[in-house]
Amino acid sequence: MKYGYFDDLQKEYVITEPRTPVAWINYIGTIDFGGFVDQTGGALLCKGDPALNRIIKYIPQLPGGEFKGETLYIRIGGASGYKIFSPFYVPTLDHYDRYECHVGLGYMKIISEFYGIETEVTIFVPLNGFCEIRDICITNLNKEPVQLDLIPVIEYTHFDALKQLTNADWVPQTMQSKIIEEAEGRKILTQYAFMNREHRVNYFTSNHPISSFESDRKKFLGNHGYGTWKSPESLNQDELSNYEALRGDNIGALMHHLGVLQSGDRKRVITQLGQTAKIDEAIKDIHKYRDPKSVDKALAALKQFWEDYLSKAVVNTPDAAMNRMLNIHNPRQCYITKNWARYLSLYQLGFGARGIGFRDSAQDAMGILGHAPEEGRELVEMLLHVQNRNGSAMHQLNPLTMEANAGDSREMEDRPKYYSDDHLWIVLAVCAYMKETGNMGFLSKKIPFYEKDREEKPLEWGTVLEHLRRAIEFTRQDLGAHGLPLLGFADWNDTVNLPYGAESVFTANLYGAALKEMTELMEYLGDAVSARKYHGYYQEMKQNVNQCCWDGAWYIRYFDDKGDKIGSKENDKGKIYVNAQSWSVISGFAPYDRAVKALISVNKLLNTTKGIKLSYPGYSGYEPEKGGITTYPPGAKENGGIFLHSNPWVIIAEAMLGNGNQAYTYYTQINPALKNNIIDEYECEPYCYPQNILGDEHPQFGLARNSWLSGTASWMYQSAVKYLLGIRPSYGGLIIDPCIPTDWQGFTVTRHFRNAVFNINVKNPEGISKGVKQIFLNGNEIEGQTIPIPDGGTIYDVEAIMG
Ligand code: IFM
């Protein structure tokens, strides 16, 4: 069954069947104010902090047909008998004649037809705004006139989202609602919640006279509290009760009598849901967005923002699904992931459930550098504040308080309290930022290390360069028996948690990649001594990896604390792990013959038609000494699942070896835009990458989960643009080094870089995968494969001939 289609012209995906297998969402606003909206108009909104300042109650675990956070009811007829339905399908579940949920850039637009009533609702948060707008246009398509009422409804949560679920005593006693009457029958329904010395004022209002309101859920649903959202009893009365709740489950329901709409008549009502410290401070905005012209302007500004953002890199390849992802959905997901980190999705619901992860955000930042480099730098800077003086990094942080913690390692007393990889990602992210922008001054910026004195003042500051140097030195001194980095609590694979003394081959390779970056940076800065030093470190680790980790046809993944191999042919389960193969190529540690063999093993033992598995065979039963990986059944998540974040690393490795056909096959087999026809198996949104797909050892092979907030977004984008299309920023200019399928005759890319625009036309007359024989810049042939740094402000034509 198909649930929708892509509309590339409008840069939208249009859902035409509201009963998607799982909720399909879109993000509106930012973490400052915003959240997500699902395909039936349900919403989860927060301001600043999804865990501690949640506004409405969206419980993803509830069945699909249940009310979640927000809806809209429409009432046809007069007091003698009403027909009541929701134009969002949920929660009334009526028969619809047309349903379109347009998943747009920063907005959701739901257009539906029920009982001859067309409703079009555009849902968004204005750029830098602090309220959600629902712009509702309603048209009578019937031949006869109809009398219509419009009742938008929200359900509040206590701002402390966890307390809402765990404390049913004082939470309901603190929730209070009050109405503010304004001119011409307009009203603002305010809602207060308190905790200790904190309080919040939410407001819900519209630009239309409100004849009555309800703020108590029990009264709204009726039947002594046993009424349902599907059929709320209060809507059988002409008016709501005008009850200002002083406790209980607070909601906001606003009765709008639209009067009689003749055939073809259209009415527009705009609602606003926001939060403010004092209601007086919001009045200006409330009045502003009651004016439809302001709303139109705000939506146009939002669309312009996204146009500008996406225009920074536009590709045209022979693959329409790839173009669709690279020009619209993948960069959008990168930006959303960068904004929301792992803070708020259907799967992550606030800080305790991950929040900002050092490793994750460093990688997210890399995904937006071509489109919004300074936002990437800001994120990287924030992360550097929680790097320790010894060079390691805290695992997670709360950006509002800048408190950091050691992640899941806190829960296992007998395991190390740091992760061996976190700090190394920041080296990659900082270098990528400087290659993109040329802003070498960033290296001199002083940023504190995390440790504080008793007055909460940082104990030490260091330049960004010093932070990078310490990151390298931390790993260099934190080695185990085989000269490989100690694992710490975990490396990138959070779920392999081995006792102290275990070593990580992944971290060894990541360290190698970071050392390559440091060597290149030092060479660029003219610091030959440091360049030599880092190159020396690199050679040492390369030797250690090749001496102890080659297993005949692939690299092992870990040594445990007893020196036993994990990810080896000697093991019954978990014989081979993909990251040890891809990263041995990315780091450059694998000599050519081993690189080739390792990637063949990946293809033979780990690849499936739906993506590359993280490891094989899956562990089948809990093994406490291995940790979280063994809590999953074989084929799920890190235990042999198709963990998508790791797939682009294989694409990069294949491209580095020049295998364009293989790299492209790996790209294509997980392209979500190609899942549209198999959604009943895949289930998640076809317009963004999920974190994981169940592997072929699992009976539900092919089922995707945990969409949106995943490092997959950043790395799939990087693998495609930097390695398949081969357009890579460097200190000296823009590198053109494609690795494409042999049947591509070429492709074009328009890329903004260092204040100039490059129109790049790559031609592949000989049908090869890799190799560029000539590059012309504005018609003049240049030496090598790097287009030099532009003078700026200009448009350049680049022609690259492969051969
Ligand atoms: O690398 C981690 C990431 O930090 C969080 N999600 C799971 C990944 C793999 O374990």
PDB file of C-alpha atoms and ligand atoms in Angstrom, residues 342 354 359-360 363 395 421 491-495 614 637-638 643 645 691, ligand 1:
ATOM      1  CA  ARG A 342      18.634  13.527  20.379  1.00  0.00           C
ATOM      2  CA  ARG A 354      19.833  11.338  25.616  1.00  0.00           C
ATOM      3  CA  ARG A 359      29.814  12.414  19.825  1.00  0.00           C
ATOM      4  CA  ASP A 360      26.425  12.735  18.115  1.00  0.00           C
ATOM      5  CA  GLN A 363      28.941  14.487  13.755  1.00  0.00           C
ATOM      6  CA  HIS A 395      29.365  12.205  27.046  1.00  0.00           C
ATOM      7  CA  ASP A 421      35.762   8.082  21.014  1.00  0.00           C
ATOM      8  CA  ASP A 491      33.168   3.657  21.691  1.00  0.00           C
ATOM      9  CA  TRP A 492      30.766   4.624  18.888  1.00  0.00           C
ATOM     10  CA  ASN A 493      28.935   1.363  19.554  1.00  0.00           C
ATOM     11  CA  ASP A 494      27.297   2.362  22.818  1.00  0.00           C
ATOM     12  CA  THR A 495      26.153  -1.145  23.559  1.00  0.00           C
ATOM     13  CA  LEU A 614      26.464  -3.750  11.955  1.00  0.00           C
ATOM     14  CA  LYS A 637      19.709  -2.530  16.568  1.00  0.00           C
ATOM     15  CA  GLU A 638      23.411  -2.967  17.340  1.00  0.00           C
ATOM     16  CA  PHE A 643      22.338   0.258  11.852  1.00  0.00           C
ATOM     17  CA  HIS A 645      24.699   5.298  10.665  1.00  0.00           C
ATOM     18  CA  GLN A 691      18.409   5.006  12.716  1.00  0.00           C
TER      19      GLN A 691
HETATM   20  O1  IFM B   1      26.887   5.933  18.326  1.00  0.00           O
HETATM   21  C1  IFM B   1      25.706   5.721  19.012  1.00  0.00           C
HETATM   22  C2  IFM B   1      25.034   7.060  19.164  1.00  0.00           C
HETATM   23  O2  IFM B   1      25.846   7.920  19.909  1.00  0.00           O
HETATM   24  C3  IFM B   1      23.697   6.914  19.832  1.00  0.00           C
HETATM   25  N1  IFM B   1      22.872   5.970  19.151  1.00  0.00           N
HETATM   26  C4  IFM B   1      23.475   4.679  18.991  1.00  0.00           C
HETATM   27  C5  IFM B   1      24.810   4.764  18.275  1.00  0.00           C
HETATM   28  C6  IFM B   1      25.431   3.384  18.146  1.00  0.00           C
HETATM   29  O3  IFM B   1      25.502   2.734  19.377  1.00  0.00           O
END
